[in-house]
């Protein structure tokens, strides 16, 4: 007799994270505690990703059970997949009755998982949850508990995206001068024996010891050669280090339609993207700068006091701060400062939380998505697939500063973007390391 399929009990957050998750467990069986259905009911109204996932999961479950009852074994999920069943809530075993005082949904889900384990002898049963606290409670009472690993990126790939710039030390001075001061390009064979990936970045050092120069370059896949990345200026903003030079080059390059800028606070990610957008405002119908609204629980912004503009103010203020930095590089009343004000008034430049952008068609738009580490892989995909003809998208964020409770550095949308799009000619990723906000900010970042 073959090995019996495993049983996985899914927590609510797995479904809210990925409504298609039930199809990721191969031929193993799925149990959905009724407490999960109750929680999903709270999310069925709304326009955010959580509501979208809750509704789609319930529709899928309804489709699977059409004209059927769950019965003892559940209903088939699909070809090559296991069965799914909604299991009514069960109490903790007698010996655990006094371990958890609060009657909350997490404890009901855990109790149902323990019941499933105790009533399926000979089968492996595990609770799948992205809630670290629930996993710890489960392990404390001897219940197998695991994270949802399907959309997690391997740690080695994370490290790779931090080292996307290849450094060439003691480069041939004659070739370096030809690249830097001469024709501005070199054959890729001067950098690699094999053809590099599209938009591969290089930093070369050359010249006598003690007074070495540094040049930046990028592999141009279309012309199959490595070209010089020059220092450029965009609406009063100039790069202060090599990473910023690469970032501004990518944001100004019309051939690169999708850009990912990662890095810590003060590295200039959003500022560079916004400056590049303003520099190219004649090329686009609209510039949209947005960020996700992170609110505790499933509360809508309606609970916040004030009108719509007042409610949105806390979310868009960091974006306005970046715009103020650019405006302040020009004198008050200057042509450039007045143009920024006019663009805001005419909504040629639009700053808004992401919730108000959802569902829009984005044709010929320069679209900047800030704090993108707080988006799920599905949300990132949804945004990108809205891109119409002529649209450019720049995602910025710090993968180590995540505010969503069920995302981490390995599973957030920004990490997935860098991993899945790597090697595409229209994509460029740059990780900015050096903080340029202030000397105080840099010291605090290192020491505190």
Coordinates of C-alpha atoms in Angstrom, one line a residue:
X1 CA 0.0 0.0 0.0
X2 CA 1.4 3.4 -1.0
X3 CA 2.0 6.2 1.4
X4 CA -1.2 8.1 2.4
X5 CA -1.5 11.7 1.2
X6 CA -0.7 14.4 3.8
X7 CA -3.3 16.7 5.3
X8 CA -2.8 20.4 5.4
X9 CA -5.0 22.6 7.5
X10 CA -5.0 26.2 6.1
X11 CA -5.2 29.3 8.2
X12 CA -7.1 32.4 6.9
X13 CA -3.9 34.3 6.1
X14 CA -2.8 31.7 3.6
X15 CA -6.0 32.3 1.5
X16 CA -5.8 36.1 1.9
X17 CA -2.2 35.9 0.7
X18 CA -2.9 33.6 -2.2
X19 CA -6.5 32.5 -3.0
X20 CA -5.0 29.8 -5.4
X21 CA -3.0 28.3 -2.6
X22 CA -5.2 25.2 -2.4
X23 CA -3.7 24.1 -5.8
X24 CA -0.1 24.3 -4.5
X25 CA -0.2 21.1 -2.3
X26 CA 0.1 18.5 -5.1
X27 CA -2.0 15.4 -4.3
X28 CA -2.4 16.1 -0.6
X29 CA -5.7 16.9 1.1
X30 CA -6.7 20.3 2.3
X31 CA -8.9 21.1 5.4
X32 CA -10.4 24.5 5.8
X33 CA -11.7 25.1 9.4
X34 CA -15.1 26.7 9.5
X35 CA -13.5 29.5 11.6
X36 CA -11.5 30.4 8.5
X37 CA -14.8 30.7 6.5
X38 CA -16.1 33.0 9.3
X39 CA -13.0 35.2 9.0
X40 CA -13.1 35.3 5.2
X41 CA -16.7 36.6 5.5
X42 CA -15.3 39.8 7.1
X43 CA -13.2 40.5 4.0
X44 CA -15.7 39.9 1.3
X45 CA -16.5 43.6 0.8
X46 CA -13.8 46.0 -0.3
X47 CA -11.4 46.8 -3.2
X48 CA -8.1 45.8 -1.7
X49 CA -6.1 42.6 -2.4
X50 CA -7.4 40.9 0.8
X51 CA -11.0 41.3 -0.3
X52 CA -10.2 40.2 -3.8
X53 CA -8.5 37.0 -2.6
X54 CA -11.3 36.3 -0.1
X55 CA -14.0 36.6 -2.8
X56 CA -12.2 34.6 -5.3
X57 CA -11.4 31.8 -2.9
X58 CA -15.1 31.5 -1.9
X59 CA -16.2 31.5 -5.6
X60 CA -13.6 28.7 -6.3
X61 CA -14.8 26.7 -3.3
X62 CA -18.5 27.2 -4.4
X63 CA -17.6 26.0 -7.9
X64 CA -15.8 22.9 -6.6
X65 CA -18.8 21.9 -4.4
X66 CA -21.5 22.6 -6.9
X67 CA -24.2 19.9 -6.5
X68 CA -21.9 18.1 -4.0
X69 CA -21.6 17.8 -0.2
X70 CA -18.2 17.7 1.4
X71 CA -18.8 14.3 3.0
X72 CA -16.1 12.5 5.0
X73 CA -13.4 12.8 2.4
X74 CA -14.2 16.2 0.9
X75 CA -14.4 17.1 -2.8
X76 CA -11.7 16.8 -5.5
X77 CA -9.7 20.0 -6.2
X78 CA -8.7 19.0 -9.7
X79 CA -6.7 16.5 -11.8
X80 CA -3.6 15.4 -9.9
X81 CA -4.6 17.3 -6.8
X82 CA -6.1 16.1 -3.5
X83 CA -9.5 16.8 -1.9
X84 CA -10.7 19.8 0.0
X85 CA -13.1 19.9 2.9
X86 CA -14.5 22.5 5.3
X87 CA -14.3 21.1 8.8
X88 CA -16.6 22.3 11.5
X89 CA -14.9 23.8 14.6
X90 CA -13.8 21.3 17.2
X91 CA -12.8 21.9 20.8
X92 CA -9.3 21.3 22.2
X93 CA -8.7 17.8 23.7
X94 CA -9.6 17.6 27.4
X95 CA -6.0 17.8 28.5
X96 CA -5.6 21.2 26.6
X97 CA -8.8 22.8 27.7
X98 CA -7.2 25.2 30.1
X99 CA -4.1 26.0 28.0
X100 CA -5.7 28.8 25.9
X101 CA -8.0 31.1 27.8
X102 CA -9.2 33.4 25.0
X103 CA -11.9 32.1 22.7
X104 CA -10.5 33.6 19.5
X105 CA -10.5 32.3 15.9
X106 CA -6.8 31.4 16.0
X107 CA -7.4 29.0 18.8
X108 CA -10.4 27.5 17.1
X109 CA -8.3 26.9 14.0
X110 CA -5.5 25.3 16.1
X111 CA -8.0 23.1 17.9
X112 CA -9.5 21.9 14.6
X113 CA -6.0 21.2 13.3
X114 CA -5.3 19.1 16.4
X115 CA -8.6 17.3 16.0
X116 CA -7.7 16.5 12.3
X117 CA -4.3 15.1 13.4
X118 CA -5.8 12.9 16.2
X119 CA -8.6 11.6 13.9
X120 CA -6.3 10.7 11.0
X121 CA -3.9 8.2 12.5
X122 CA -1.1 7.2 10.1
X123 CA -1.3 10.4 8.1
X124 CA 0.9 13.5 8.3
X125 CA -1.1 16.5 9.4
X126 CA 0.2 20.1 9.5
X127 CA -1.2 23.5 10.2
X128 CA -0.1 26.0 7.5
X129 CA -0.1 29.6 8.6
X130 CA 1.9 32.8 8.0
X131 CA 1.2 33.9 11.6
X132 CA 4.4 33.3 13.5
X133 CA 2.6 33.5 16.9
X134 CA 0.1 30.8 15.9
X135 CA 3.0 28.6 14.7
X136 CA 4.7 29.0 18.1
X137 CA 1.5 28.1 19.9
X138 CA 1.0 25.1 17.7
X139 CA 4.5 23.9 18.3
X140 CA 4.2 24.5 22.1
X141 CA 1.3 21.9 22.2
X142 CA 3.1 19.4 19.8
X143 CA 1.2 20.3 16.6
X144 CA 3.2 20.4 13.4
X145 CA 3.0 23.9 12.0
X146 CA 4.6 25.3 8.8
X147 CA 4.8 28.5 6.9
X148 CA 3.5 28.8 3.3
X149 CA 6.6 28.3 1.3
X150 CA 5.3 28.1 -2.3
X151 CA 6.0 31.8 -3.1
X152 CA 9.2 32.2 -1.0
X153 CA 12.4 33.1 -2.9
X154 CA 15.5 31.1 -2.0
X155 CA 17.9 33.0 0.3
X156 CA 20.8 32.6 -2.3
X157 CA 18.7 34.5 -4.9
X158 CA 18.1 37.3 -2.4
X159 CA 21.8 37.7 -1.9
X160 CA 22.4 37.6 -5.7
X161 CA 20.1 40.6 -6.3
X162 CA 22.2 42.5 -3.8
X163 CA 25.3 42.0 -5.9
X164 CA 23.9 42.7 -9.4
X165 CA 26.8 45.1 -10.2
X166 CA 29.9 43.2 -11.3
X167 CA 33.1 45.0 -10.2
X168 CA 36.1 44.8 -12.5
X169 CA 39.3 45.9 -10.7
X170 CA 42.5 47.1 -12.4
X171 CA 40.8 47.2 -15.7
X172 CA 43.0 47.8 -18.8
X173 CA 43.6 51.5 -18.7
X174 CA 43.6 51.9 -22.5
X175 CA 40.2 50.2 -22.9
X176 CA 38.9 52.1 -19.9
X177 CA 39.9 55.4 -21.5
X178 CA 38.3 54.3 -24.8
X179 CA 35.1 53.6 -22.9
X180 CA 35.1 56.7 -20.7
X181 CA 36.6 59.4 -22.9
X182 CA 36.4 57.8 -26.4
X183 CA 33.6 56.2 -28.2
X184 CA 31.7 55.3 -25.1
X185 CA 31.4 51.6 -25.6
X186 CA 33.4 48.3 -25.7
X187 CA 32.7 44.8 -27.0
X188 CA 31.3 42.6 -24.2
X189 CA 34.2 40.2 -24.7
X190 CA 36.3 42.8 -22.8
X191 CA 34.2 42.1 -19.8
X192 CA 33.1 38.5 -20.1
X193 CA 33.8 35.4 -22.2
X194 CA 30.1 34.7 -22.4
X195 CA 27.3 37.1 -23.5
X196 CA 26.1 38.9 -20.4
X197 CA 22.5 39.1 -19.2
X198 CA 20.5 42.1 -20.6
X199 CA 21.3 45.3 -18.7
X200 CA 24.1 43.7 -16.7
X201 CA 25.8 46.5 -14.7
X202 CA 29.6 46.9 -14.4
X203 CA 31.8 49.1 -12.3
X204 CA 35.4 49.2 -13.4
X205 CA 38.4 50.7 -11.6
X206 CA 41.5 51.7 -13.5
X207 CA 44.6 53.8 -13.4
X208 CA 47.7 53.9 -11.2
X209 CA 47.5 52.7 -7.6
X210 CA 46.5 55.5 -5.2
X211 CA 44.7 57.6 -7.9
X212 CA 42.4 55.0 -9.5
X213 CA 39.4 56.2 -11.5
X214 CA 36.0 54.5 -11.5
X215 CA 33.7 54.2 -14.5
X216 CA 30.2 52.7 -14.7
X217 CA 28.8 50.7 -17.7
X218 CA 25.8 48.6 -18.8
X219 CA 25.4 45.8 -21.2
X220 CA 23.3 46.9 -24.2
X221 CA 21.6 43.7 -25.3
X222 CA 20.2 45.1 -28.5
X223 CA 23.6 46.2 -29.8
X224 CA 25.5 43.5 -28.0
X225 CA 28.1 45.8 -26.4
X226 CA 28.9 47.4 -23.1
X227 CA 28.1 51.1 -23.0
X228 CA 29.2 53.8 -20.6
X229 CA 26.7 55.0 -18.0
X230 CA 27.3 58.7 -17.8
X231 CA 26.4 61.0 -14.9
X232 CA 23.1 62.6 -15.8
X233 CA 20.9 65.3 -14.3
X234 CA 17.2 65.2 -13.9
X235 CA 15.1 68.2 -12.8
X236 CA 17.7 69.6 -10.5
X237 CA 18.7 66.2 -9.0
X238 CA 22.1 64.6 -9.7
X239 CA 23.4 61.2 -8.6
X240 CA 25.8 61.2 -5.6
X241 CA 27.2 57.7 -6.0
X242 CA 27.6 54.9 -8.5
X243 CA 24.3 53.1 -7.5
X244 CA 22.3 56.3 -7.9
X245 CA 24.0 56.8 -11.3
X246 CA 22.8 53.4 -12.4
X247 CA 19.3 54.1 -11.0
X248 CA 18.9 57.4 -12.8
X249 CA 20.2 55.9 -16.0
X250 CA 17.6 53.1 -15.8
X251 CA 14.7 55.6 -15.0
X252 CA 15.7 57.8 -17.9
X253 CA 16.1 55.0 -20.4
X254 CA 13.0 54.7 -22.6
X255 CA 13.9 51.2 -23.6
X256 CA 13.7 49.9 -20.0
X257 CA 9.9 49.8 -19.2
X258 CA 10.2 48.2 -15.7
X259 CA 12.6 49.3 -13.0
X260 CA 13.1 48.0 -9.5
X261 CA 15.0 50.2 -7.0
X262 CA 15.7 48.6 -3.6
X263 CA 17.7 50.0 -0.6
X264 CA 17.4 51.3 2.9
X265 CA 16.0 54.7 4.0
X266 CA 17.7 57.7 2.6
X267 CA 19.3 56.0 -0.4
X268 CA 17.4 58.2 -2.8
X269 CA 15.1 55.6 -4.5
X270 CA 11.9 57.5 -4.7
X271 CA 13.6 60.9 -5.2
X272 CA 15.5 59.6 -8.3
X273 CA 12.4 58.0 -9.7
X274 CA 10.4 61.2 -9.3
X275 CA 13.1 63.4 -10.7
X276 CA 13.4 61.2 -13.8
X277 CA 9.7 61.3 -14.3
X278 CA 9.6 65.1 -14.1
X279 CA 12.5 65.3 -16.5
X280 CA 10.5 63.3 -19.1
X281 CA 7.1 64.7 -18.4
X282 CA 6.6 65.7 -22.0
X283 CA 6.9 62.1 -23.0
X284 CA 4.0 60.9 -20.8
X285 CA 0.4 61.8 -20.5
X286 CA 0.6 61.6 -16.7
X287 CA 3.0 60.9 -13.8
X288 CA 1.5 58.9 -11.0
X289 CA 3.3 58.5 -7.7
X290 CA 1.6 56.0 -5.3
X291 CA 2.1 53.8 -2.3
X292 CA 0.0 51.1 -0.6
X293 CA -2.0 52.1 2.4
X294 CA -1.1 49.9 5.3
X295 CA -3.8 50.0 8.0
X296 CA -4.0 47.7 11.0
X297 CA -6.5 44.8 10.6
X298 CA -9.0 45.1 7.8
X299 CA -10.2 48.6 8.7
X300 CA -11.0 50.9 5.8
X301 CA -9.9 54.5 5.8
X302 CA -13.4 55.4 6.7
X303 CA -12.6 55.1 10.4
X304 CA -10.1 58.0 10.1
X305 CA -11.5 61.5 10.9
X306 CA -11.9 64.2 8.2
X307 CA -12.7 64.3 4.5
X308 CA -11.1 62.2 1.9
X309 CA -8.1 64.5 1.5
X310 CA -7.5 64.6 5.2
X311 CA -7.8 60.8 5.5
X312 CA -5.2 60.4 2.7
X313 CA -2.7 62.9 4.1
X314 CA -0.7 60.6 6.3
X315 CA -0.2 58.1 3.4
X316 CA 0.9 60.6 0.8
X317 CA 3.0 62.9 3.0
X318 CA 6.3 61.0 2.5
X319 CA 5.7 61.3 -1.3
X320 CA 5.0 65.0 -1.0
X321 CA 8.3 65.3 1.0
X322 CA 10.2 63.9 -2.0
X323 CA 8.5 66.4 -4.3
X324 CA 9.4 69.2 -1.9
X325 CA 13.0 68.3 -2.1
X326 CA 12.9 68.6 -5.9
X327 CA 10.9 71.9 -5.8
X328 CA 13.4 73.3 -3.3
X329 CA 16.3 72.9 -5.6
X330 CA 14.8 75.7 -7.6
X331 CA 14.1 79.3 -6.5
X332 CA 10.5 80.1 -5.5
X333 CA 8.7 81.4 -8.5
X334 CA 11.1 79.8 -10.9
X335 CA 9.8 78.3 -14.1
X336 CA 10.5 74.8 -12.8
X337 CA 8.8 75.3 -9.4
X338 CA 5.7 76.9 -11.1
X339 CA 5.5 74.0 -13.5
X340 CA 5.4 71.4 -10.6
X341 CA 2.5 73.4 -9.0
X342 CA 0.7 73.5 -12.4
X343 CA 1.2 69.8 -13.0
X344 CA -0.3 69.1 -9.5
X345 CA -3.3 71.4 -10.1
X346 CA -4.0 69.8 -13.5
X347 CA -3.3 66.3 -12.2
X348 CA -0.6 65.8 -14.8
X349 CA 1.3 64.8 -11.7
X350 CA -0.8 62.8 -9.4
X351 CA 0.1 61.6 -5.9
X352 CA -2.3 59.1 -4.4
X353 CA -2.5 56.0 -2.3
X354 CA -2.6 52.8 -4.4
X355 CA -6.1 51.9 -3.3
X356 CA -7.4 54.9 -5.5
X357 CA -5.4 53.7 -8.5
X358 CA -6.7 50.1 -8.6
X359 CA -8.7 49.3 -11.7
X360 CA -7.4 52.2 -13.8
X361 CA -6.0 51.7 -17.3
X362 CA -2.4 52.9 -17.3
X363 CA -1.6 54.0 -20.8
X364 CA 1.4 56.2 -21.5
X365 CA 2.0 56.8 -17.8
X366 CA 5.2 57.1 -15.8
X367 CA 4.0 55.1 -12.8
X368 CA 6.1 55.1 -9.5
X369 CA 5.0 52.6 -6.8
X370 CA 6.7 53.5 -3.5
X371 CA 7.0 51.0 -0.5
X372 CA 6.4 48.2 -2.9
X373 CA 7.8 45.7 -0.4
X374 CA 4.4 45.8 1.3
X375 CA 2.7 44.3 -1.8
X376 CA 2.1 40.6 -2.4
X377 CA 3.4 38.9 -5.6
X378 CA -0.1 38.8 -6.9
X379 CA -0.6 42.6 -6.3
X380 CA 2.6 43.3 -8.2
X381 CA 1.5 41.2 -11.1
X382 CA -1.9 42.9 -11.1
X383 CA -0.3 46.3 -11.2
X384 CA 2.1 45.4 -14.0
X385 CA -0.5 43.8 -16.2
X386 CA -2.4 47.1 -16.1
X387 CA 0.4 48.7 -18.0
X388 CA -0.7 50.0 -21.4
X389 CA 1.2 51.1 -24.4
X390 CA 4.0 53.6 -23.6
X391 CA 3.8 53.1 -19.8
X392 CA 6.9 52.9 -17.6
X393 CA 6.8 51.5 -14.1
X394 CA 9.3 52.0 -11.3
X395 CA 8.9 50.0 -8.1
X396 CA 10.8 51.3 -5.1
X397 CA 11.2 49.8 -1.6
X398 CA 13.3 48.3 1.2
X399 CA 12.8 44.6 1.4
X400 CA 13.9 44.6 5.1
X401 CA 11.3 47.2 6.2
X402 CA 8.0 45.3 5.7
X403 CA 4.8 46.5 7.4
X404 CA 2.5 43.8 6.2
X405 CA 2.3 41.1 9.0
X406 CA 2.3 38.1 6.6
X407 CA 5.1 39.1 4.2
X408 CA 8.8 38.9 4.7
X409 CA 12.0 39.5 2.7
X410 CA 11.5 36.1 0.9
X411 CA 7.8 36.3 0.0
X412 CA 7.0 40.0 -0.7
X413 CA 6.2 41.2 -4.2
X414 CA 9.3 43.4 -4.6
X415 CA 11.5 40.4 -4.1
X416 CA 9.5 38.3 -6.5
X417 CA 9.7 41.1 -9.1
X418 CA 13.5 41.1 -9.0
X419 CA 13.7 37.3 -9.2
X420 CA 11.1 36.6 -11.9
X421 CA 12.0 39.5 -14.2
X422 CA 15.8 39.1 -14.0
X423 CA 17.3 38.8 -17.5
X424 CA 14.5 40.5 -19.3
X425 CA 15.7 43.2 -21.7
X426 CA 13.0 45.7 -20.6
X427 CA 13.8 45.2 -16.9
X428 CA 16.5 46.7 -14.6
X429 CA 17.1 46.2 -10.9
X430 CA 19.4 48.4 -8.8
X431 CA 20.1 48.0 -5.1
X432 CA 21.2 51.2 -3.5
X433 CA 23.4 50.8 -0.5
X434 CA 24.7 54.2 0.5
X435 CA 22.4 56.6 2.4
X436 CA 22.6 60.1 1.1
X437 CA 19.9 61.8 3.3
X438 CA 22.4 63.3 5.8
X439 CA 25.6 62.5 7.7
X440 CA 23.5 62.0 10.9
X441 CA 21.1 59.6 9.1
X442 CA 24.0 57.6 7.7
X443 CA 25.7 57.3 11.1
X444 CA 22.5 56.4 12.8
X445 CA 21.8 53.7 10.2
X446 CA 25.2 52.1 10.8
X447 CA 25.5 52.4 14.6
X448 CA 22.0 52.2 16.1

